[in-house]
Structure formats: structure tokens, C-alpha cells
Coordinates of C-alpha atoms and ligand atoms in Angstrom, one line a residue:
M1 CA -36.0 158.4 100.8
K2 CA -37.8 161.6 101.0
S3 CA -37.3 164.6 98.5
Y4 CA -34.5 166.8 98.9
D5 CA -35.7 169.1 96.0
R6 CA -35.7 172.2 97.9
L7 CA -33.2 174.9 99.0
F8 CA -32.8 175.8 102.2
I9 CA -32.9 179.7 102.0
D10 CA -34.2 182.7 104.5
G11 CA -35.9 180.4 106.5
R12 CA -37.6 178.5 104.5
W13 CA -37.6 175.7 101.8
V14 CA -37.7 176.8 98.2
A15 CA -37.6 175.6 94.6
P16 CA -34.4 176.6 92.8
V17 CA -35.2 179.8 90.6
H18 CA -34.7 177.5 87.2
N19 CA -36.4 174.3 89.1
G20 CA -33.0 172.7 88.1
S21 CA -32.4 169.1 89.8
F22 CA -30.2 167.2 89.9
D23 CA -29.3 162.9 91.3
T24 CA -27.5 161.6 94.1
I25 CA -26.3 157.9 94.0
D26 CA -25.6 155.5 96.5
P27 CA -22.5 154.8 95.3
S28 CA -22.6 150.7 96.6
S29 CA -25.6 150.0 94.8
E30 CA -24.7 152.8 91.6
Q31 CA -28.4 153.8 92.2
V32 CA -30.4 156.9 92.3
L33 CA -30.9 157.9 96.0
A34 CA -32.4 160.9 96.1
K35 CA -33.0 164.1 93.5
V36 CA -31.2 166.6 94.9
A37 CA -32.6 170.8 94.3
A38 CA -29.7 172.2 92.0
A39 CA -29.0 175.4 92.7
T40 CA -27.9 178.6 90.1
A41 CA -26.9 181.9 90.2
E42 CA -29.7 183.8 90.7
D43 CA -30.5 181.0 94.4
V44 CA -26.6 181.5 95.4
D45 CA -27.6 185.6 94.9
L46 CA -31.4 185.4 96.7
A47 CA -29.2 183.2 100.2
V48 CA -26.6 185.9 99.9
Q49 CA -28.9 188.4 100.3
A50 CA -30.8 187.1 103.1
A51 CA -27.8 186.1 104.9
R52 CA -26.7 189.8 104.7
K53 CA -29.8 191.2 105.7
A54 CA -29.9 189.1 108.6
F55 CA -26.6 190.2 109.9
D56 CA -26.9 193.6 109.2
A57 CA -30.9 194.0 110.5
G58 CA -31.4 191.0 112.1
P59 CA -30.7 189.7 115.9
W60 CA -28.1 186.7 115.6
P61 CA -25.2 189.6 115.3
R62 CA -26.5 191.5 118.4
M63 CA -27.6 188.1 120.5
R64 CA -25.2 187.6 123.7
G65 CA -22.4 185.0 123.1
A66 CA -24.8 182.9 125.5
E67 CA -28.1 183.4 123.6
R68 CA -26.0 181.8 120.3
A69 CA -24.7 179.2 122.8
A70 CA -28.4 177.8 123.6
V71 CA -29.5 177.5 120.2
L72 CA -26.1 175.5 119.2
R73 CA -26.3 173.1 121.7
R74 CA -29.9 172.6 121.0
I75 CA -28.7 171.8 117.1
G76 CA -26.3 169.8 118.8
K77 CA -28.8 167.4 120.3
G78 CA -31.1 167.9 117.3
I79 CA -28.1 165.8 115.7
R80 CA -27.8 163.4 118.6
D81 CA -31.9 162.8 118.9
R82 CA -31.8 161.3 114.8
L83 CA -27.8 159.7 115.1
H84 CA -28.8 156.8 113.9
E85 CA -31.0 158.1 110.7
L86 CA -28.4 160.7 110.1
A87 CA -25.7 157.6 109.7
E88 CA -27.7 155.6 107.9
I89 CA -28.2 158.7 105.2
E90 CA -24.8 159.5 105.4
V91 CA -24.1 155.9 104.5
R92 CA -26.2 156.2 101.6
D93 CA -25.3 159.1 100.1
N94 CA -21.2 158.7 100.6
G95 CA -20.5 154.8 101.0
K96 CA -18.6 155.1 104.3
P97 CA -19.0 151.9 107.0
L98 CA -21.9 152.9 109.7
P99 CA -19.5 152.4 112.8
E100 CA -17.3 155.7 110.8
A101 CA -21.2 157.8 110.1
L102 CA -22.2 157.0 113.6
W103 CA -18.9 158.5 114.7
D104 CA -18.8 161.2 112.5
L105 CA -22.7 162.2 113.3
G106 CA -21.4 162.0 116.8
D107 CA -18.2 164.5 116.6
A108 CA -20.0 166.9 114.7
A109 CA -22.7 167.0 117.8
G110 CA -19.8 167.5 119.9
C111 CA -19.1 170.0 117.6
F112 CA -21.6 172.6 118.1
E113 CA -21.6 171.9 122.0
F114 CA -17.9 173.0 121.3
Y115 CA -18.4 176.1 119.9
A116 CA -21.4 176.5 122.2
G117 CA -19.0 176.5 124.9
L118 CA -17.1 179.0 123.3
A119 CA -19.2 181.7 122.2
E120 CA -20.6 182.0 125.9
T121 CA -16.9 183.3 126.5
L122 CA -17.5 185.5 124.1
D123 CA -19.2 187.4 126.4
D124 CA -17.0 187.9 128.6
N125 CA -14.0 188.2 126.5
A126 CA -15.1 189.8 123.6
E127 CA -13.4 192.8 124.8
Q128 CA -9.5 192.7 126.2
P129 CA -7.9 196.7 127.0
V130 CA -4.0 196.5 125.1
A131 CA -1.6 198.7 127.3
L132 CA -0.1 201.0 125.1
S133 CA 3.4 202.7 125.2
D134 CA 1.7 206.8 125.9
D135 CA -0.7 207.0 128.8
R136 CA -2.8 210.0 127.5
F137 CA -4.7 206.7 125.6
T138 CA -6.3 204.3 126.5
S139 CA -7.3 201.3 124.0
V140 CA -9.2 198.2 123.9
V141 CA -9.6 194.9 121.1
R142 CA -12.2 193.7 120.7
K143 CA -13.7 190.5 118.4
E144 CA -16.6 191.3 116.3
P145 CA -18.4 188.4 113.9
I146 CA -16.7 189.3 110.0
G147 CA -19.7 189.6 108.3
V148 CA -21.2 186.8 105.6
A149 CA -19.4 183.8 105.6
G150 CA -19.5 181.2 102.3
A151 CA -18.8 177.5 103.0
I152 CA -17.9 175.2 100.2
I153 CA -17.5 171.8 101.2
P154 CA -16.5 168.3 100.2
W155 CA -17.8 164.7 100.3
N156 CA -15.4 162.9 102.2
F157 CA -17.3 164.0 106.2
P158 CA -20.2 165.7 104.6
M159 CA -21.8 166.5 108.0
L160 CA -18.7 167.4 109.9
M161 CA -16.9 169.4 107.0
A162 CA -20.5 171.2 107.6
A163 CA -20.1 171.1 111.4
W164 CA -16.8 172.3 111.4
K165 CA -17.7 175.6 109.3
V166 CA -21.3 176.0 110.2
A167 CA -20.8 175.3 114.4
P168 CA -17.9 178.4 114.7
A169 CA -19.3 180.6 112.2
L170 CA -22.6 180.6 114.2
A171 CA -20.6 180.8 117.5
A172 CA -19.2 183.9 116.5
G173 CA -22.5 185.6 115.4
C174 CA -21.3 185.4 111.6
T175 CA -24.3 184.4 108.6
M176 CA -23.6 181.9 106.3
V177 CA -24.4 180.5 102.8
L178 CA -23.0 176.8 102.6
K179 CA -22.4 174.7 99.8
P180 CA -22.4 171.0 100.4
S181 CA -20.6 168.9 97.5
E182 CA -23.3 168.0 95.0
L183 CA -21.8 163.5 95.4
T184 CA -23.4 164.2 99.2
P185 CA -25.4 166.5 99.5
L186 CA -28.3 165.1 102.1
T187 CA -27.0 165.7 105.1
A188 CA -26.7 169.5 104.9
L189 CA -30.1 170.0 104.1
E190 CA -31.2 167.8 107.4
L191 CA -28.6 170.0 109.3
A192 CA -31.1 172.6 108.1
G193 CA -34.3 171.2 108.9
I194 CA -32.6 170.5 112.8
A195 CA -31.2 174.2 112.5
A196 CA -34.8 176.0 111.1
A197 CA -36.6 175.8 114.2
D198 CA -34.2 178.4 116.5
L199 CA -32.8 180.2 113.9
P200 CA -33.0 183.7 112.9
P201 CA -34.2 183.3 109.2
G202 CA -31.1 183.8 107.2
V203 CA -28.7 182.7 109.0
L204 CA -27.6 179.8 108.0
N205 CA -28.4 178.9 104.2
I206 CA -27.7 175.7 102.3
V207 CA -27.7 176.1 98.4
T208 CA -27.1 172.8 96.6
G209 CA -25.6 172.2 93.2
F210 CA -22.8 171.8 91.5
G211 CA -18.9 173.4 91.8
K212 CA -19.0 175.5 88.5
D213 CA -23.2 176.9 88.5
A214 CA -23.5 177.0 93.1
G215 CA -19.9 177.2 93.8
A216 CA -18.1 179.5 92.0
P217 CA -21.0 181.9 91.9
L218 CA -20.7 182.1 96.1
S219 CA -17.3 182.3 96.2
E220 CA -17.7 185.7 93.2
H221 CA -20.5 186.9 95.7
P222 CA -19.5 190.6 97.0
G223 CA -22.1 190.0 99.4
I224 CA -20.0 187.6 101.5
D225 CA -16.8 188.7 103.4
K226 CA -15.5 185.4 104.4
L227 CA -15.2 182.2 102.0
A228 CA -14.2 179.5 104.4
F229 CA -13.4 175.9 101.5
T230 CA -12.5 172.6 102.1
G231 CA -11.4 170.5 99.0
S232 CA -9.0 170.4 96.6
V233 CA -6.1 172.2 95.6
P234 CA -6.9 173.5 92.3
T235 CA -10.7 174.4 93.6
G236 CA -8.8 176.1 96.3
S237 CA -6.6 177.9 93.7
R238 CA -9.8 179.2 92.3
I239 CA -11.5 180.5 95.4
M240 CA -8.7 182.4 96.2
Q241 CA -8.3 184.0 93.1
A242 CA -11.9 184.6 93.8
A243 CA -11.0 186.0 96.8
A244 CA -8.3 188.4 96.1
R245 CA -11.3 190.9 93.3
D246 CA -12.8 192.0 96.6
I247 CA -10.5 190.7 99.2
K248 CA -12.2 189.2 100.9
N249 CA -11.1 186.9 104.1
V250 CA -10.5 183.2 102.9
S251 CA -9.5 180.2 104.9
L252 CA -8.5 177.0 102.7
E253 CA -8.5 173.1 103.7
L254 CA -6.9 171.1 101.2
G255 CA -5.1 168.1 99.8
G256 CA -2.4 166.3 101.5
K257 CA 0.2 163.1 101.1
S258 CA 1.1 163.3 104.7
P259 CA 3.8 160.5 105.4
F260 CA 4.3 158.3 108.3
I261 CA 7.9 157.4 109.2
V262 CA 7.9 154.3 111.2
F263 CA 11.3 153.4 113.4
D264 CA 12.4 150.0 114.0
D265 CA 11.8 149.7 117.6
S266 CA 8.1 150.2 116.5
D267 CA 5.9 147.2 117.9
L268 CA 4.6 146.0 114.3
D269 CA 1.2 144.8 114.9
A270 CA 0.6 148.7 115.9
A271 CA 2.9 150.1 113.2
V272 CA 0.0 147.7 111.0
E273 CA -2.9 149.2 112.2
W274 CA -2.3 152.5 112.9
I275 CA -0.9 152.4 108.9
M276 CA -4.1 150.9 108.0
F277 CA -5.8 153.3 110.1
G278 CA -4.0 156.3 108.1
I279 CA -5.0 155.5 105.1
F280 CA -8.3 152.8 104.7
W281 CA -10.5 154.5 107.1
N282 CA -13.1 156.3 105.5
Q283 CA -11.6 155.0 102.1
G284 CA -8.3 157.2 102.2
E285 CA -10.8 159.6 101.1
V286 CA -9.4 162.2 104.1
C287 CA -7.4 164.5 103.6
S288 CA -4.6 163.8 106.0
A289 CA -4.5 160.4 105.0
T290 CA -1.0 159.0 106.0
S291 CA -0.3 158.1 102.4
R292 CA 3.0 157.6 102.1
V293 CA 4.8 155.3 104.2
L294 CA 8.5 155.4 105.4
V295 CA 10.2 152.0 106.9
K296 CA 13.2 152.0 109.0
R297 CA 15.0 148.9 106.3
G298 CA 15.9 146.3 109.1
I299 CA 11.3 146.2 109.8
Y300 CA 10.9 146.8 106.4
A301 CA 9.6 143.3 104.5
R302 CA 8.4 142.0 107.9
L303 CA 6.0 145.0 107.9
I304 CA 4.7 144.7 104.0
E305 CA 4.4 141.3 104.9
R306 CA 1.8 141.8 108.3
L307 CA 0.3 144.8 106.3
E308 CA -0.5 142.4 103.5
E309 CA -1.8 139.9 105.5
E310 CA -3.9 142.2 107.6
T311 CA -5.0 144.5 104.4
R312 CA -6.6 141.2 102.8
K313 CA -8.8 140.5 106.2
I314 CA -10.6 143.8 105.8
T315 CA -14.4 143.2 105.2
I316 CA -15.3 145.7 102.2
G317 CA -19.0 145.9 101.3
N318 CA -22.0 147.9 102.1
G319 CA -21.6 150.0 104.4
L320 CA -25.1 149.5 106.3
D321 CA -23.4 145.6 106.7
D322 CA -22.3 144.6 109.9
G323 CA -18.7 144.1 110.1
V324 CA -18.0 146.3 106.8
L325 CA -14.7 148.3 107.7
L326 CA -14.0 149.4 104.0
G327 CA -16.9 150.6 101.8
P328 CA -17.4 151.8 98.3
I329 CA -15.4 154.9 96.8
V330 CA -17.9 158.1 96.4
S331 CA -18.3 157.7 93.2
K332 CA -17.5 156.6 89.4
G333 CA -15.4 159.6 88.9
Q334 CA -13.9 159.4 92.1
Y335 CA -13.4 155.6 91.2
D336 CA -12.0 155.8 87.7
K337 CA -9.3 157.7 89.4
V338 CA -8.5 155.7 92.3
R339 CA -8.5 152.9 89.8
E340 CA -6.2 154.9 87.3
A341 CA -3.5 155.7 89.9
V342 CA -3.1 152.3 90.8
E343 CA -2.5 151.4 87.1
R344 CA 0.2 153.8 87.0
G345 CA 1.7 153.1 90.0
K346 CA 2.0 149.5 88.0
Q347 CA 3.5 151.4 85.0
E348 CA 6.0 153.3 87.3
G349 CA 7.9 150.9 89.0
A350 CA 6.0 150.5 92.5
R351 CA 5.2 147.2 93.7
L352 CA 2.0 146.0 93.5
V353 CA 1.4 144.1 96.9
T354 CA -2.0 143.7 97.3
G355 CA -5.0 145.2 96.1
G356 CA -6.4 147.2 93.2
G357 CA -8.9 144.3 92.0
R358 CA -12.8 144.3 92.5
P359 CA -13.9 142.2 95.2
A360 CA -15.2 139.0 93.9
H361 CA -18.6 139.3 96.0
L362 CA -19.6 142.6 94.6
D363 CA -20.1 142.8 90.9
T364 CA -22.1 146.2 91.2
G365 CA -20.2 149.2 93.5
Y366 CA -17.4 151.3 93.2
F367 CA -15.6 148.6 95.5
M368 CA -12.0 148.0 95.1
E369 CA -9.5 146.0 97.1
P370 CA -7.3 148.0 99.6
V371 CA -4.4 148.5 97.8
V372 CA -0.8 148.3 99.4
F373 CA 1.8 149.8 97.0
A374 CA 6.1 148.5 98.2
D375 CA 9.4 150.0 96.9
V376 CA 7.4 152.8 95.5
P377 CA 9.6 155.0 93.6
E378 CA 10.8 158.7 95.4
D379 CA 9.8 160.5 92.3
S380 CA 6.9 158.4 91.0
W381 CA 3.4 160.1 90.6
I382 CA 2.0 158.0 92.8
W383 CA 4.9 159.0 95.7
R384 CA 3.5 162.7 95.3
E385 CA 0.4 163.0 94.2
E386 CA -2.8 162.6 96.2
I387 CA -5.0 159.5 95.0
F388 CA -7.9 160.0 97.4
G389 CA -8.6 156.4 98.0
P390 CA -7.4 153.4 99.3
V391 CA -3.9 153.0 98.6
V392 CA -0.6 153.3 100.7
C393 CA 2.9 153.6 98.9
V394 CA 5.2 152.3 100.9
R395 CA 9.2 153.1 100.9
P396 CA 12.4 152.0 102.7
F397 CA 14.7 154.2 104.5
D398 CA 18.1 153.8 106.4
T399 CA 18.7 156.6 108.4
E400 CA 16.1 159.6 110.7
D401 CA 18.2 162.8 108.3
E402 CA 16.6 160.5 105.4
A403 CA 13.1 159.7 107.0
V404 CA 13.0 163.5 107.6
R405 CA 14.0 164.7 104.5
T406 CA 11.9 162.6 102.7
A407 CA 8.4 163.6 104.8
N408 CA 9.6 166.9 104.1
D409 CA 9.9 166.6 100.1
S410 CA 6.2 167.9 99.4
R411 CA 4.6 170.3 97.9
F412 CA 1.8 169.7 100.6
G413 CA 2.1 169.7 104.5
L414 CA -1.3 168.9 106.4
A415 CA -0.3 166.1 108.4
A416 CA 2.6 163.7 109.3
A417 CA 3.2 160.8 111.5
V418 CA 6.3 159.1 113.5
M419 CA 6.1 156.0 115.5
S420 CA 9.4 154.7 117.8
R421 CA 9.4 153.6 121.0
D422 CA 12.4 156.2 121.8
D423 CA 9.9 159.3 122.8
A424 CA 13.2 161.5 122.5
R425 CA 13.2 160.3 118.9
C426 CA 9.9 161.4 118.1
E427 CA 9.1 164.4 119.7
R428 CA 12.7 165.6 117.3
V429 CA 11.1 164.1 114.4
A430 CA 8.1 165.7 114.9
R431 CA 9.2 169.1 115.4
A432 CA 11.5 168.9 112.4
L433 CA 8.7 167.6 110.1
R434 CA 6.9 170.9 108.2
A435 CA 3.3 169.4 108.5
G436 CA 0.3 171.5 110.8
I437 CA -0.6 167.9 112.0
V438 CA 2.2 165.4 114.1
W439 CA 0.9 162.6 115.3
I440 CA 3.3 160.4 117.6
N441 CA 2.3 156.7 117.7
C442 CA -1.0 157.1 116.0
S443 CA -2.5 158.6 112.8
Q444 CA -5.5 160.9 111.7
P445 CA -7.4 161.0 115.6
T446 CA -8.8 164.5 115.7
F447 CA -9.8 166.9 118.6
T448 CA -12.1 169.5 118.1
E449 CA -10.0 171.4 120.3
A450 CA -6.8 171.4 118.9
P451 CA -6.4 173.1 115.6
W452 CA -6.2 171.4 112.3
G453 CA -5.0 173.1 108.7
G454 CA -1.9 172.9 107.0
Y455 CA 1.6 174.4 105.8
K456 CA 2.6 175.3 102.6
Q457 CA -0.4 174.1 99.6
S458 CA -2.3 172.3 102.0
G459 CA -4.1 175.4 102.8
I460 CA -3.8 178.6 104.7
G461 CA -5.7 179.4 108.5
R462 CA -6.9 176.7 110.7
E463 CA -9.7 175.5 111.6
L464 CA -11.4 174.0 115.1
G465 CA -10.3 175.1 118.6
V466 CA -10.5 178.6 119.8
W467 CA -8.4 178.5 116.3
G468 CA -11.8 178.1 114.4
L469 CA -13.4 180.4 116.1
N470 CA -11.3 183.0 115.1
N471 CA -11.8 182.2 111.2
Y472 CA -14.9 184.2 111.7
L473 CA -13.8 186.6 114.1
E474 CA -13.0 190.7 113.1
T475 CA -10.8 192.1 115.2
K476 CA -11.4 196.1 116.4
Q477 CA -9.0 198.4 118.4
I478 CA -11.3 201.1 120.3
T479 CA -8.5 204.0 121.3
R480 CA -9.4 206.7 123.3
Y481 CA -7.4 210.1 123.8
G482 CA -8.4 211.0 127.6
S483 CA -5.6 213.5 128.5
D484 CA -6.6 217.2 129.9
K485 CA -4.1 218.8 127.8
P486 CA -5.1 220.0 124.6
W487 CA -3.2 217.7 121.6
G488 CA -1.2 221.0 121.0
W489 CA 0.0 219.9 116.5
Y490 CA -1.8 222.9 115.1
I491 CA -3.2 224.8 117.8
K492 CA -0.9 225.4 120.0
Ligands
NAI1 P1 -13.3 169.4 94.4 O1 -12.3 170.8 96.0 O2 -13.3 170.3 93.2 O3 -14.6 170.4 95.3 C1 -15.0 170.5 96.4 C2 -16.0 171.2 96.5 O4 -15.4 172.6 96.1 C3 -17.5 171.1 96.3 O5 -18.4 171.3 97.2 C4 -17.4 171.4 95.0 O6 -18.8 171.3 93.9 C5 -17.2 172.4 95.0 N1 -16.5 173.3 93.8 C6 -16.0 172.5 92.5 N2 -15.2 173.8 91.8 C7 -15.6 174.9 92.4 C8 -15.7 175.8 91.5 N3 -15.0 176.3 90.3 N4 -15.5 177.4 92.7 C9 -16.1 177.0 94.0 N5 -16.8 175.8 94.5 C10 -16.1 174.6 93.5 O7 -13.2 168.0 94.8 P2 -13.9 167.3 93.7 O8 -13.7 167.2 92.7 O9 -14.8 166.7 94.4 O10 -12.2 166.2 94.1 C11 -11.4 166.2 93.8 C12 -9.8 166.0 94.6 O11 -9.8 166.5 94.9 C13 -10.5 164.2 94.7 O12 -9.6 163.6 93.9 C14 -9.5 164.5 95.8 O13 -8.1 164.1 95.2 C15 -9.5 165.9 96.2 N6 -10.5 166.3 97.4 C16 -9.5 167.0 98.7 C17 -10.6 167.2 100.0 C18 -10.2 167.1 101.1 O14 -10.2 167.3 101.9 N7 -8.3 167.6 101.2 C19 -12.2 167.0 99.2 C20 -12.4 166.3 98.9 C21 -11.7 166.3 97.2
MG2 MG1 -24.1 159.9 96.9

């Protein structure tokens, strides 16, 4: 493995001020994968200063959108050119199966290409006239980059989460300091390597390190104008508190406990497959995972049976091995958390249908057989809290009203899904669900063009699409007094 012991600050690879480092682990082997630079407040300060200078005096925010677009397209191409190599790094660092990593990396490249397109449209659309009720005045509204953005991202989709923040921020003309998760820092450093040749110094800075040592100083830094965070609710709350001190703009994409309602006219195999995709894909380490499944009583028993049968067939192993569709949990800490949740579910009276043990053929690595819990009590911890692992909780329901009420009875509201052959029912339920993303007859497909984000404690703001670009834009009105007549208030 090559060396990852430098931070990317002001266009250069530099050692951390205190020369700190930490190990990132391959969760399949539990072995050290690489030594990574550990940033502290001093490094974060240097990175923010570099981003500040690049924003206040550098060319990037002043370029035409089309020029920034050309750079974004080259970054997208840089990812595509090394897609396989980067996907393998992602598998080693995070554990996910290679086909998923390839998908993520393709989406990350696509995200840069999509925001390149939006950066181009900024040149013509950056200023729009506003009709005023007083014809002595004319006004234009102008979109301008918000300034220096600080981004803090999680470990479940390392490169993709970086792309979701870096691409729109750069398209808008912002500069950025990005802190990847200490559990999966490698592909963000690779991204810096890809972007380095094309970006003016200081436009993109990557500081690897721990939440407390590097994330907190970034969220508290007065040189930051905007904070963009994806991760857990408690950390999101801390970031919002830090932002409150000097009124930073903040967007948060937090956890979920998303429901999936399956009616009894659904195709059973389609239902089983989408339920599985909704919770076992990426080891269930997905903010929008549909982890609470509500099944109409008439098909409940048969569905649980088919779900058990198919869940037992999933090939578990090292994500680089052929045919593997479930890798290890990302870290020892997360593995323990998921195992504790499974124990808790048993104690709470949920029926463990399958899974929860270590697969017989794997004696190292943070592996777990995927879990199906049935008859999960509505007031149980496992029904209400985010587990963030391959654990699905299923309950029966009798009426549509009951299903919608149970689905909405959560402090989260990121995503939801509904399945039925009755289109009118799907459309009706989709509108009744309190969530930022609703899937009909599927679960999880995500498109760069469409808004992504949650209701309630699942967050604030939307990423992706034009909404994602607006996260990094300020709105300015420029209003002109154009009348020949004097104002005539004091001086008549
Ligand atoms: P986390 O929310 O603590 O970590 C996410 C990012 O925030 C990481 O880059 C971390 O270094 C940083 N961070 C941590 N503390 C910080 C602080 N005080 N100030 C600034 N940045 C800080 O999530 P963690 O610990 O990795 O996982 C804990 C749980 O969070 C998981 O079990 C899961 O339930 C949930 N989670 C949800 C995610 C989502 O996408 N909704 C993603 C990752 C975790
Ligand atoms: Mg790792």
C-alpha cells in the first residue's frame, strides 16, 4: 500500500504540524491497511486559511462557470480513468463488495459531470430580474458562491459522499476544506491527487483525522462560511451548535429508520428482493436503508418465509472475492454496536428469523450473517433506533391508515417506500408519508438529478440536483433607483 501520511493543504502535500498519524483498517482481515495523517486544530487552521485566501483573492470564484465546469469534467474523467483501482481501495478501506464500490465510483464521477453541467448554466442564469411593485425601481437577483465550505463526511460511501459535497461546492465557486471519516480516509486523499493538477491552490483541501481533533475545529472555525455534514444525529447536533455561535449556514444529512410498506397485492419475489436491497446493500450501512418493514397481514407469513430463504443465500465474504454481495461491517466499533442491537432485539421479544452469527467459513473480519427480525414490537429499541447494519425489522399491519401511521411514528424522516400493484394506493401513501425521499415499488435507487435529504431529525436542506448547488450559493438582490424624480422624503 502506498503512503497516505500527508494532508492536502494549499495545493501541496504536507505533514501534519504535530506529525500525528493513525491506522486505517481493512475490516475483512482486521489488518492495518495504511498509516494516515492525523490532523489537529493547527492543520485545520492552515487549511481554512488556504481556502479563505483562495476564495477572497484567488481566481476560482471569479472564473466563468464554464471554466470551472471544464475542471470538474476533468476530475470526473480522472475518477473514471482509475475506476477499478479506486474501487479496490474503497473495498479494502470500507469492506463493501466490489460491484457496489464500482457503482459508487461511477456515481461519484457522474456527480462531477452533472455539476459541471450546472456550473455552465450559472453563466447565463446567475442573474435574474425580479418584477417589483414600484416601477421607479428595478432589481436583479444574483447567485454568488457562499464562501469557504467545511465538509465532514461519514464512512459508508467514502468517495461518493465526498463527491456529493465537493462537486456542487466547486461548481458554485466555493472553496472547501473536507474532512473524511477516520474509518475510510483513503479515497478522499486519492480525490485530492486527481484534482490537484487542475485546481488553483487552496480551492480544495483535505484534512484526514478524528472527529474530535479535526472535525470539531473545522466546525468551530470562524473562517468557514458554510458547514455541510453527513453522519449521525448526535454529531449533527454538535455541528449545528458550533455553527450557531457565529451563524454559519449549515446543511445536515443525518440518520434514518426508514419504513417500507408492502401491500398484499405485491409480487412476492419483487417485494422480497427490494426489501433485501433496502437493508442488505452496503451491509445496511445506508442512511436511507428501509430498516422497518410493514407487511399486510395476508402475505406476512409467506413473505417472512421467502425473505428468510433468500437472505440465507447471500454470499458473505471479502468484498474483493467473486460473487460476494455482503462484506464485513466497517469497523470493530460498528460491528459491536450491531451485535449488541441484535442481542437487544432478542431480549425485547422480537422473533429472530435468521442471522446474527459469524459465518462459519470466516474466522477473522467483522462479518455477520444478515438478520431478519419478525414480530418486532412497535415500542422496542430495534424498531425505533438506527442500527446501521444488515438488520431488518418486520411487522404485520391490517389497514392502510395503520401502516401510514406506524410508518410516520418516528423521529426520523429521511426515506420511505411503498409497494402495491394498485397505483392509486401507492401515490396516495407516498403523499401521506413524512419523508424527504419516497420510493414506489423499489427501495434505494438514487439519482444525482433529484433532491436528497430528510424531514424531522433526518436533517436540514437537500443535496444533489439544483438543490445541492443552491446549498453553496448565496442570494443577492441588486436594486436600482431609476426614476428621474427626486425621492422627496426629507428634501421636498
Ligand atoms: P459520526 O456522525 O460521529 O461521524 C461522521 C463524521 O463526523 C466523521 O467524519 C467523524 O470524524 C466526524 N465527527 C465525529 N465527531 C465530530 C465532532 N464532534 N465534530 C465534528 N465532526 C465530528 O458517525 P460514526 O461515529 O462514524 O457512526 C456512529 C453512528 O452514526 C453509526 O452507527 C450510524 O448509526 C450513524 N451514521 C449515520 C450515517 C448517515 O449517513 N446517516 C453515516 C455514518 C454513521
Ligand atoms: Mg478502514
